[in-house]
C-alpha positions as a Markdown table, in Angstrom:
| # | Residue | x | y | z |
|---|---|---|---|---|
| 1 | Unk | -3.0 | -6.7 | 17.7 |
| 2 | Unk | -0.2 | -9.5 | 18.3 |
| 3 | Unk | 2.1 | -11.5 | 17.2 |
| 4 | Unk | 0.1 | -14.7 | 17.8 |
| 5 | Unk | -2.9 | -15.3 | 15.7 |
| 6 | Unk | -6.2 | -16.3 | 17.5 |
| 7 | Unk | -7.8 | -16.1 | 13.9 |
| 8 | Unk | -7.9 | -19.4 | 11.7 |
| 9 | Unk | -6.2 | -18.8 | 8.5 |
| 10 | Unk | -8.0 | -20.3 | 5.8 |
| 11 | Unk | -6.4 | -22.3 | 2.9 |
| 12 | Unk | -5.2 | -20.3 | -0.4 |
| 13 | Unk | -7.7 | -19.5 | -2.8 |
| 14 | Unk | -6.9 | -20.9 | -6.4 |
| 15 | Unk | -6.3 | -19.1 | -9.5 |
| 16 | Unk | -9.2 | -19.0 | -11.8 |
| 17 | Unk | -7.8 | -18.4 | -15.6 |
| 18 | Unk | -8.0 | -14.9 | -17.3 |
| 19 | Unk | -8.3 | -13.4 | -13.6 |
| 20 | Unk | -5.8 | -11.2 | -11.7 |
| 21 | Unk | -5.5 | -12.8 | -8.3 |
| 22 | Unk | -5.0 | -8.9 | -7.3 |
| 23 | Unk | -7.7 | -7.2 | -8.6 |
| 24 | Unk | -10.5 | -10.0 | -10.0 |
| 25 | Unk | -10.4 | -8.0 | -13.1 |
| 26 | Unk | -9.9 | -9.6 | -16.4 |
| 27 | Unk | -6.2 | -10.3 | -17.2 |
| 28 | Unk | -4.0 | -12.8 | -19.5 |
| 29 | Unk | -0.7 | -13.1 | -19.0 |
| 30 | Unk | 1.9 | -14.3 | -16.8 |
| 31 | Unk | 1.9 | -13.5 | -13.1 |
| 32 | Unk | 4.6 | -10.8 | -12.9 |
| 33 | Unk | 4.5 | -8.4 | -10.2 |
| 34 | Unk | 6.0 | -5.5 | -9.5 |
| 35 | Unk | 6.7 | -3.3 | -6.1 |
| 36 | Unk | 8.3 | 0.0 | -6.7 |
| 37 | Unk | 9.1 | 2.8 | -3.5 |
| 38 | Unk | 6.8 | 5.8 | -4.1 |
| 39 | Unk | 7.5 | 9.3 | -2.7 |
| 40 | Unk | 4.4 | 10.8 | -1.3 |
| 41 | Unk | 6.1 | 14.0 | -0.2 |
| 42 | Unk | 4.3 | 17.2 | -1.1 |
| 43 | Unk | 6.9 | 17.8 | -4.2 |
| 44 | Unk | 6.7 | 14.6 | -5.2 |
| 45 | Unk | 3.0 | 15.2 | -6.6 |
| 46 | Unk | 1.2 | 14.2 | -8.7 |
| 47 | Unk | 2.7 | 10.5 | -9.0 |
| 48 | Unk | 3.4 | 8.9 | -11.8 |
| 49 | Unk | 1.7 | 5.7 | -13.2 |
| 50 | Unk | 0.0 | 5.3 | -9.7 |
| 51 | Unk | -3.6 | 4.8 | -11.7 |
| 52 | Unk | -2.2 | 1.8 | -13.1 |
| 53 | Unk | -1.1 | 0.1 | -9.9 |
| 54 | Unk | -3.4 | -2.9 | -8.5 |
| 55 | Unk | -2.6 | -1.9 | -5.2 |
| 56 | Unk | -0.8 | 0.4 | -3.5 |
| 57 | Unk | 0.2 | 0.7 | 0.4 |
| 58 | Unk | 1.1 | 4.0 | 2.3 |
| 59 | Unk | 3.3 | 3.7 | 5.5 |
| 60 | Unk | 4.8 | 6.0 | 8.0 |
| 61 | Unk | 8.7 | 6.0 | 7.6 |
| 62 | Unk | 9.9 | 9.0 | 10.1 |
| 63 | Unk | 8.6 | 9.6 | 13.6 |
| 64 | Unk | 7.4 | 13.3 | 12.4 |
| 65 | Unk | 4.5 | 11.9 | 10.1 |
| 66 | Unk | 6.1 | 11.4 | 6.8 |
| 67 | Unk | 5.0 | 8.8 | 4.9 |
| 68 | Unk | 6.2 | 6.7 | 1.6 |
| 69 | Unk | 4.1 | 4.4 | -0.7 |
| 70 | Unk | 4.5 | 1.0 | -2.1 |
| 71 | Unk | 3.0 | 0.2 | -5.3 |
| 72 | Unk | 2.1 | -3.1 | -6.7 |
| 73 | Unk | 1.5 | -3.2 | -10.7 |
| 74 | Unk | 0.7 | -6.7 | -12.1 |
| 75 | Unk | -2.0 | -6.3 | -14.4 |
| 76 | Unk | -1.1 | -3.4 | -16.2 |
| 77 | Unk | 2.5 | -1.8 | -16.2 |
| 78 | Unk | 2.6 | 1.9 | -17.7 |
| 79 | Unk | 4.1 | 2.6 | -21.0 |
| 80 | Unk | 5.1 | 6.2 | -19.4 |
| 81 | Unk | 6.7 | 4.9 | -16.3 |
| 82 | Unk | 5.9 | 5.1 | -12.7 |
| 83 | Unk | 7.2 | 7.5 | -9.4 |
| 84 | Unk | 8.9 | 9.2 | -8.0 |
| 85 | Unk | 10.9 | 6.1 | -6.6 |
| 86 | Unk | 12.5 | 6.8 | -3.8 |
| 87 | Unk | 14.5 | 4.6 | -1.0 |
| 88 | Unk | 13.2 | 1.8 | 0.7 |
| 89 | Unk | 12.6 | 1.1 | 4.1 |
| 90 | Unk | 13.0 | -2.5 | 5.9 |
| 91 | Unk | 9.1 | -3.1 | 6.5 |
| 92 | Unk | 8.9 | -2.9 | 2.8 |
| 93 | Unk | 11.3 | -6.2 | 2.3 |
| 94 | Unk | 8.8 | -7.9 | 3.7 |
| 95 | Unk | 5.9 | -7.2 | 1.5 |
| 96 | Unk | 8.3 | -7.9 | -1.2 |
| 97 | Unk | 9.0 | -11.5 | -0.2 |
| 98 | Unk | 5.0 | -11.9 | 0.6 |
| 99 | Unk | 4.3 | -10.8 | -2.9 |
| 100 | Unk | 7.7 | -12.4 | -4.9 |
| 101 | Unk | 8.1 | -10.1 | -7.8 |
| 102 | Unk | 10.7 | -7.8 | -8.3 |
| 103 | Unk | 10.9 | -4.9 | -6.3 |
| 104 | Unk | 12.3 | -1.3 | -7.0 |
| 105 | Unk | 13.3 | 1.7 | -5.6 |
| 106 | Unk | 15.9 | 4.5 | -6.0 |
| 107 | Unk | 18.5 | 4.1 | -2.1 |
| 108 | Unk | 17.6 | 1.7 | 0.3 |
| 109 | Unk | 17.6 | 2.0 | 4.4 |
| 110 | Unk | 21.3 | 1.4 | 5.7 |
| 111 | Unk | 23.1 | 1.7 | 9.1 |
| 112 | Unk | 24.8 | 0.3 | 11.9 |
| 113 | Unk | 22.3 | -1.4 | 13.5 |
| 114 | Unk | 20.8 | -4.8 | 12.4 |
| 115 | Unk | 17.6 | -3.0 | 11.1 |
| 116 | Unk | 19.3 | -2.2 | 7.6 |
| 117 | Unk | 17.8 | -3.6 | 4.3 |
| 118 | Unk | 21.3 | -5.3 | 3.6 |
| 119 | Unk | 21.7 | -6.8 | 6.6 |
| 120 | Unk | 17.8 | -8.1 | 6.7 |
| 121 | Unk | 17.7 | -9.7 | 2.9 |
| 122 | Unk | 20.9 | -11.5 | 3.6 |
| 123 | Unk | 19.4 | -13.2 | 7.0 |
| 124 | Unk | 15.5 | -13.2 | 5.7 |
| 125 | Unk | 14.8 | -12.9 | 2.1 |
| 126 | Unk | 14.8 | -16.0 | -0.2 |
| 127 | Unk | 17.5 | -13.9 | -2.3 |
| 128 | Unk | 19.6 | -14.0 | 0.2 |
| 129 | Unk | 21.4 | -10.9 | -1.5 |
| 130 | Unk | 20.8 | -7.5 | -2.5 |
| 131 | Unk | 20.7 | -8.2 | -5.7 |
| 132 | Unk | 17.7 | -8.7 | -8.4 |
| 133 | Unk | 15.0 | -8.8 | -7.7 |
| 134 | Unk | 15.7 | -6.5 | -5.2 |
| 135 | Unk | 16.5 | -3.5 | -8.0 |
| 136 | Unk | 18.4 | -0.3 | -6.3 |
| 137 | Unk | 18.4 | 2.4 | -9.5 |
| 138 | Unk | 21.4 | 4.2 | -7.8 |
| 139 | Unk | 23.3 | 1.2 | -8.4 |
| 140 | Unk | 21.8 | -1.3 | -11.2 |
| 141 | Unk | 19.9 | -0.5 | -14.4 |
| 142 | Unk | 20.5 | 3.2 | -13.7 |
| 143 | Unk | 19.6 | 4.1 | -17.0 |
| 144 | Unk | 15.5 | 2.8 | -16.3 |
| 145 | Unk | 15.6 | 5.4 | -13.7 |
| 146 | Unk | 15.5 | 8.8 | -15.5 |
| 147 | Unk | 15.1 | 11.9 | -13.3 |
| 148 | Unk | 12.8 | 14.5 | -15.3 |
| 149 | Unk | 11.0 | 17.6 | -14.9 |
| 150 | Unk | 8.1 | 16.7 | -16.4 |
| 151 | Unk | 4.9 | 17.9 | -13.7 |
| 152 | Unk | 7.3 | 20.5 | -12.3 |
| 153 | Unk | 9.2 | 17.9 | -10.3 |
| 154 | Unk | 12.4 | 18.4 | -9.2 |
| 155 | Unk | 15.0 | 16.5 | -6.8 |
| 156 | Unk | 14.7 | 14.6 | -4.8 |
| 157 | Unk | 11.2 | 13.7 | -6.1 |
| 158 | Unk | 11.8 | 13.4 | -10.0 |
| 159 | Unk | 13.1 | 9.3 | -10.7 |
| 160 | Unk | 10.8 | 7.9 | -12.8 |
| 161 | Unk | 11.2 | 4.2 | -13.6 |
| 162 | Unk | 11.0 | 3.4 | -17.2 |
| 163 | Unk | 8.2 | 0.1 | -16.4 |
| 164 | Unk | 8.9 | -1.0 | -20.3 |
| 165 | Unk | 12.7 | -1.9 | -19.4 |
| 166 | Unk | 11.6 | -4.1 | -16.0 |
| 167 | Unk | 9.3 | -5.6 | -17.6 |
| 168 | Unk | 11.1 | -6.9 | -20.7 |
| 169 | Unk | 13.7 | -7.9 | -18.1 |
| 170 | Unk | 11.2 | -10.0 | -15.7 |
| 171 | Unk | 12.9 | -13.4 | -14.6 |
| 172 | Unk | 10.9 | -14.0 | -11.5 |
| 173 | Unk | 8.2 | -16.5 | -11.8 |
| 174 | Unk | 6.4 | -16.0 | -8.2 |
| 175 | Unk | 3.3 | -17.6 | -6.8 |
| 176 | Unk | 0.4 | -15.7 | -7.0 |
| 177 | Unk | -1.5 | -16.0 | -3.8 |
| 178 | Unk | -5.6 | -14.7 | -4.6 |
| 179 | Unk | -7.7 | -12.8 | -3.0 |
| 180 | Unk | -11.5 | -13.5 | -2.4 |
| 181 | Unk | -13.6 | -11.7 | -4.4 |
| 182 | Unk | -17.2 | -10.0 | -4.7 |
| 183 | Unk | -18.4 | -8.4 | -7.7 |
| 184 | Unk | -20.9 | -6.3 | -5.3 |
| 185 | Unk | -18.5 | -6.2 | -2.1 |
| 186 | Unk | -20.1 | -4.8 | 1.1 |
| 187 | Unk | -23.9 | -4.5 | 1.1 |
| 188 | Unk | -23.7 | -4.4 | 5.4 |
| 189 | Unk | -22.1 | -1.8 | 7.7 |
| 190 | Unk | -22.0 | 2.2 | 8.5 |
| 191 | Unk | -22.6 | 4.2 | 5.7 |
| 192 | Unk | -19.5 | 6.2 | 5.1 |
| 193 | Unk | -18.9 | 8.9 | 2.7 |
| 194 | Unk | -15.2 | 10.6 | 3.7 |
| 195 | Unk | -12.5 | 8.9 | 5.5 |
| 196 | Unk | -9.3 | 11.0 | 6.5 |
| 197 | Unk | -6.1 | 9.7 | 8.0 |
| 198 | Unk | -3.4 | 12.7 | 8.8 |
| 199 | Unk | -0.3 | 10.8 | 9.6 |
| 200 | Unk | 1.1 | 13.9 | 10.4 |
| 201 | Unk | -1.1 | 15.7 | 13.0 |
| 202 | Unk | 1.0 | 19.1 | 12.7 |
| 203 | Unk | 0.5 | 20.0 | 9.9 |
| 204 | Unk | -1.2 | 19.0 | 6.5 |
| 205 | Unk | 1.8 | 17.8 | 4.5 |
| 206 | Unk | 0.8 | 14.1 | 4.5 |
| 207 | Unk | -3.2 | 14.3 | 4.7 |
| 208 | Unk | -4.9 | 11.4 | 2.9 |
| 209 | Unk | -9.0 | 11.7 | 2.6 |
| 210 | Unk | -11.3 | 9.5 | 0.5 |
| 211 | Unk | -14.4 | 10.4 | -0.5 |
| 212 | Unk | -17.1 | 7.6 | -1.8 |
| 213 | Unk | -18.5 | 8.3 | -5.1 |
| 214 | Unk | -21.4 | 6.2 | -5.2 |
| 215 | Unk | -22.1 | 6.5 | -9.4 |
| 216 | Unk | -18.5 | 4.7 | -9.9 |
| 217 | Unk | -18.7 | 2.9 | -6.0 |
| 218 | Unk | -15.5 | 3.6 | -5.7 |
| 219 | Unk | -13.7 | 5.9 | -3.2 |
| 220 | Unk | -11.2 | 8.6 | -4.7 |
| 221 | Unk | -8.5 | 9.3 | -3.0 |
| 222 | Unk | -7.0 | 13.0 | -2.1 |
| 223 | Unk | -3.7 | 13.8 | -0.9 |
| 224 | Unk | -3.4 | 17.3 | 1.2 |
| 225 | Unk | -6.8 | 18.4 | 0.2 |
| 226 | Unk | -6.5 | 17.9 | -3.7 |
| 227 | Unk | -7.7 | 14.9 | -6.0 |
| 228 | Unk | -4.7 | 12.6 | -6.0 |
| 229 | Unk | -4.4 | 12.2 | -9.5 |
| 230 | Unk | -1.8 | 9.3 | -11.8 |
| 231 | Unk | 0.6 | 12.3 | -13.4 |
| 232 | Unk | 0.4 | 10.5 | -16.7 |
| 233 | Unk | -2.8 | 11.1 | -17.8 |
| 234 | Unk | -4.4 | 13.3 | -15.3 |
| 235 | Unk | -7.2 | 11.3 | -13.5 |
| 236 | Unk | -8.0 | 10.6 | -10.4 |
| 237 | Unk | -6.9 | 7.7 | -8.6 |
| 238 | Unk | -10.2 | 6.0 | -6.7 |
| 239 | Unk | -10.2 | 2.5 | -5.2 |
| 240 | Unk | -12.9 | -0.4 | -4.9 |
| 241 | Unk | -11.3 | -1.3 | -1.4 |
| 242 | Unk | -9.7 | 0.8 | 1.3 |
| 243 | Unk | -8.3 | -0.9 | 4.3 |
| 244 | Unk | -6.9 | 0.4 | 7.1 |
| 245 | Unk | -4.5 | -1.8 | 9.1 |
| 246 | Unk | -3.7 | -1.0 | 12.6 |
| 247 | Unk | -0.2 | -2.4 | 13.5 |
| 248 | Unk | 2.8 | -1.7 | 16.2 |
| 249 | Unk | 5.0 | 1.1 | 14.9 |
| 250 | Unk | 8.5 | 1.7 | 16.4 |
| 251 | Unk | 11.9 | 3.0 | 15.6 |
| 252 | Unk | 15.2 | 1.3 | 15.3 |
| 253 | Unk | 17.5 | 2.5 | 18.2 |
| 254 | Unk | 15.2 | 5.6 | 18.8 |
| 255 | Unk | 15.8 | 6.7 | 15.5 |
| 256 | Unk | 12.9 | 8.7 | 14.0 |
| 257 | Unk | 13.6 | 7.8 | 10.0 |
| 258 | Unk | 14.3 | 4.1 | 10.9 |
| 259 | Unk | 10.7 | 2.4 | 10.9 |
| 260 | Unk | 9.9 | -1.1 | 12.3 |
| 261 | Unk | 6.4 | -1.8 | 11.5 |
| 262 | Unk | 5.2 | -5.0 | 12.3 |
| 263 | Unk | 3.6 | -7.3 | 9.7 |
| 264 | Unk | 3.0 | -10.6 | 11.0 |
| 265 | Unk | 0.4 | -11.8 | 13.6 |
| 266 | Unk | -2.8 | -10.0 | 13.2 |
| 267 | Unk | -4.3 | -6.9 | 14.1 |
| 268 | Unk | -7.5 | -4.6 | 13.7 |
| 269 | Unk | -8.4 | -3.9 | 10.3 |
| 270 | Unk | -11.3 | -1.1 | 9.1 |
| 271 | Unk | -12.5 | -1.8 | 5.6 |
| 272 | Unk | -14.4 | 0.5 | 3.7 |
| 273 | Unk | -16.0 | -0.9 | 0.5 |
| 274 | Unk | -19.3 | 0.2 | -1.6 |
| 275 | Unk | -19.8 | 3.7 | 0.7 |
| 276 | Unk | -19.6 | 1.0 | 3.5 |
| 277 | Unk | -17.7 | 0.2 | 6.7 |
| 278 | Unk | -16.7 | -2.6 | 8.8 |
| 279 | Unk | -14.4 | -3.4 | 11.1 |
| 280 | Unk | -12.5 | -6.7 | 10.8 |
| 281 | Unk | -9.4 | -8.0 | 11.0 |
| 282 | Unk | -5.9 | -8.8 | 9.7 |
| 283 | Unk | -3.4 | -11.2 | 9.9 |
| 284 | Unk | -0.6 | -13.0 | 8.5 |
| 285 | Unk | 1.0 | -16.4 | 9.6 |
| 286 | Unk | 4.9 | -15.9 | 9.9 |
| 287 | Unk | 7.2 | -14.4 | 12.4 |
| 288 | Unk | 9.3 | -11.2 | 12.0 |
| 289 | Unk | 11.7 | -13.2 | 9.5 |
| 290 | Unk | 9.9 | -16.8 | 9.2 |
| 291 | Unk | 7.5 | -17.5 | 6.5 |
| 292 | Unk | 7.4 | -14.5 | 4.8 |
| 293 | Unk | 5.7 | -16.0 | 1.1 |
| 294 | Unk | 2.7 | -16.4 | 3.7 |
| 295 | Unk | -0.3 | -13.9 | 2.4 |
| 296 | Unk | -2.1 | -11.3 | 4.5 |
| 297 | Unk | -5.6 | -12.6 | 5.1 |
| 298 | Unk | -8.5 | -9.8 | 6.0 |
| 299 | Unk | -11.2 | -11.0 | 7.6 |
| 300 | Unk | -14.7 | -9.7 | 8.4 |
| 301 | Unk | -16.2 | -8.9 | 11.2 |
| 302 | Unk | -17.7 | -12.5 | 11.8 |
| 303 | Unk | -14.3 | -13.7 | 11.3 |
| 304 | Unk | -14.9 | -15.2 | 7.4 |
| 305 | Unk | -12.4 | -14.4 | 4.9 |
| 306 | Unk | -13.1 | -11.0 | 3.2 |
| 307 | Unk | -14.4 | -11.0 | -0.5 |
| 308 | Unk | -12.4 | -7.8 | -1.8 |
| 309 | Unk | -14.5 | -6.3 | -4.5 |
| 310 | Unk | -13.0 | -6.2 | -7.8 |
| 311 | Unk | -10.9 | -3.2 | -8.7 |
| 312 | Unk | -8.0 | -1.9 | -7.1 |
| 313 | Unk | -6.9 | -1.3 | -3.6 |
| 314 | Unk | -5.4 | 1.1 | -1.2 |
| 315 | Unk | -4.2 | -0.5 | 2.6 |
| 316 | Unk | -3.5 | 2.4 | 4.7 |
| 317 | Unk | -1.0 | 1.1 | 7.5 |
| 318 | Unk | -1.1 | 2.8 | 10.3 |
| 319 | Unk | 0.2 | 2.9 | 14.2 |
| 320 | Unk | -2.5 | 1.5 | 16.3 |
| 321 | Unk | -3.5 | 4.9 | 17.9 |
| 322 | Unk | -3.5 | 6.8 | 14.5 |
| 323 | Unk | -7.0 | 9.0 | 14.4 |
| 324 | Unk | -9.3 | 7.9 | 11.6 |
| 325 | Unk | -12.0 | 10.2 | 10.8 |
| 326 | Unk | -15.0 | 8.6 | 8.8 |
| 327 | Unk | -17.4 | 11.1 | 7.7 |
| 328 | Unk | -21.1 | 9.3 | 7.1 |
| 329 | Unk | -23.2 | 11.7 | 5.8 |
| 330 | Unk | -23.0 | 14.9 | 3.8 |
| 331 | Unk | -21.2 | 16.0 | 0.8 |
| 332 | Unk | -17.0 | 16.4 | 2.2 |
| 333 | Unk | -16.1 | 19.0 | -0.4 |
| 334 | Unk | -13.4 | 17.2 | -1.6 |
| 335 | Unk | -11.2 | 17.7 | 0.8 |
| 336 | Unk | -12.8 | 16.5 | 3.9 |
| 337 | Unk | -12.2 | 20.0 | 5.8 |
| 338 | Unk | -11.9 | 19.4 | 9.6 |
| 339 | Unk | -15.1 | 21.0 | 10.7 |
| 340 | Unk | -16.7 | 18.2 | 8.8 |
| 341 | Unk | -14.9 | 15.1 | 11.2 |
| 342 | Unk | -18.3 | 13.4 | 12.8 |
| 343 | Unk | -16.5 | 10.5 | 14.2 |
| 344 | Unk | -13.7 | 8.7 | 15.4 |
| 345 | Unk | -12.8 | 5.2 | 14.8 |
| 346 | Unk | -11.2 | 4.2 | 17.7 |
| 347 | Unk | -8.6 | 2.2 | 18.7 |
| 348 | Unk | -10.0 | 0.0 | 21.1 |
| 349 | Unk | -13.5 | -0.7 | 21.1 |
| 350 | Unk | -15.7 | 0.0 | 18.2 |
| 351 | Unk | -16.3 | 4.0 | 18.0 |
């Protein structure tokens, strides 16, 4: 991966009417996305109103492993909130201006360095501020970010955003930027029936595993062994499209909770769709702090745009030598034990 882009980026795809440019799934409305912070520590389980999200990226925030999510709703926005929120991180500004939309979260990345959120919206974001639609609950709105017990939860993982209140408030009027889609998706690649990423390699605490159910054809996601499941109704979250991008991950000043994850240029990308796997690419024409509306563009492994399937998505960012275990054949048992790992996906060349 680099910052300069050896891939031809193809022209935007239009809207079609009564289609979310997200998910190719029905939809009338207005174009109003949402990006909320999402704890994905241990106590913050289960999430709230993550089933409802059209797609939803994990990424590593601390040196140790820890991650945090960011969740994108747009078609649907649940009527019993979504969380935990939690405080943003820098990298996340960036998805925020490549989506428009309002974006929420509970604290926000400070410090003495230039690599603060504060700081970076005032020189890069079209806001130019902190201020809607950037939305910090500490500070603004505090009353549509209710901590709660409900699930067992208690702080710092118990802010749930009441999704009723932002979206009665919306006065962003982005430009959605579509996705290709397939209504089959991948009929070509490695079968694969598991995948598991552990961003943190010492212990279990931040496991993520997929495992491909091919009556739905979607993959259902598992956190730490157990069926990652939307705390508002109980069901398991599973995805027509998981991506994995494979970026540059550093820390500001050598400090291990201040991530700088690069999101421009292009990269390796492994996308698993339909109990399928290929490995293609990603990229995204801006710099660091230029051009930041631009989309991100995945491409196959011939170098076409990809057609995502339609459903919902989960993009998995991860440092370029993460380990990603795809497991092709027999049943994973749910929570893709270790014993069961058949192979790497490498970083370099193809397994």
């Amino acid at each position: 991966g680099s910052e300069k882009l050896s891939v031809k980026m193809p022209k935007e795809n239009g809207m079609q009417d009564g289609v979310n440019p997200i998910t190719g799934e029905a939809f009338s409305g207005d174009y109003r996305p949402t990006l909320i912070t999402v704890d994905s520590h241990p106590a913050a389980l289960p999430n709230w109103g993550v089933g409802s999200a059209d797609l939803i990226y994990e990424m590593p925030i601390q040196a140790d492993g820890s991650t945090r999510q960011l969740a994108l709703f747009m078609g649907e926005y649940p009527a019993e909130g979504a969380g935990p929120v939690r405080s943003a991180r820098v990298p996340m500004c960036s998805l925020r201006e490549m989506w428009g939309g309002v974006f929420c979260f509970y604290g926000y990345q400070g410090g003495r360095d230039k690599n603060n959120m504060k700081d970076w919206i005032e020189a890069n974001s079209s806001v130019k501020k902190l201020k809607y639609p950037y939305l910090n609950g500490i500070s603004k709105n505090t009353g549509w970010f209710q901590r709660t017990s409900d699930g067992g939860h208690v702080g710092p993982h118990n802010v749930r955003l009441n999704m009723s209140e932002v979206e009665a408030d919306y006065r962003e009027s982005p430009t959605p930027q579509p996705f290709v889609f397939s209504e089959t998706g991948l009929e070509r690649g490695e079968d694969v029936n598991g995948i598991v990423i552990n961003y943190k390699v010492t212990n279990d605490a931040y496991r993520t595993a997929y495992e491909y159910n091919a009556s739905t054809g979607l993959f259902e996601r598992y956190r730490n062994g157990a069926p990652y499941i939307d705390g508002n109704n109980g069901e398991v979250c599973a995805y027509a499209n998981v991506i994995v991008i494979r970026t540059d991950v550093s820390w500001s000043s050598g400090n291990p909770s201040r991530p700088v994850i690069r999101l421009n240029g292009q990269g390796v990308a492994e996308i698993f769709q339909n109990g399928k796997y290929i490995r293609g690419t990603w990229a995204r024409d801006c710099s660091a702090t230029k051009k930041l509306n631009n989309r991100m563009v995945f491409f196959d492994e011939n170098g076409e745009e990809l057609p995502m399937k339609v459903g919902k998505t989960f993009i998995q960012i991860v440092d370029n030598e993460q380990p990603v275990v795809v497991v092709a054949d027999e049943a994973i048992d749910g929570a893709v034990e270790p014993q069961a790992q058949r192979d790497r996906v490498g970083t370099g060349s193809k397994k």
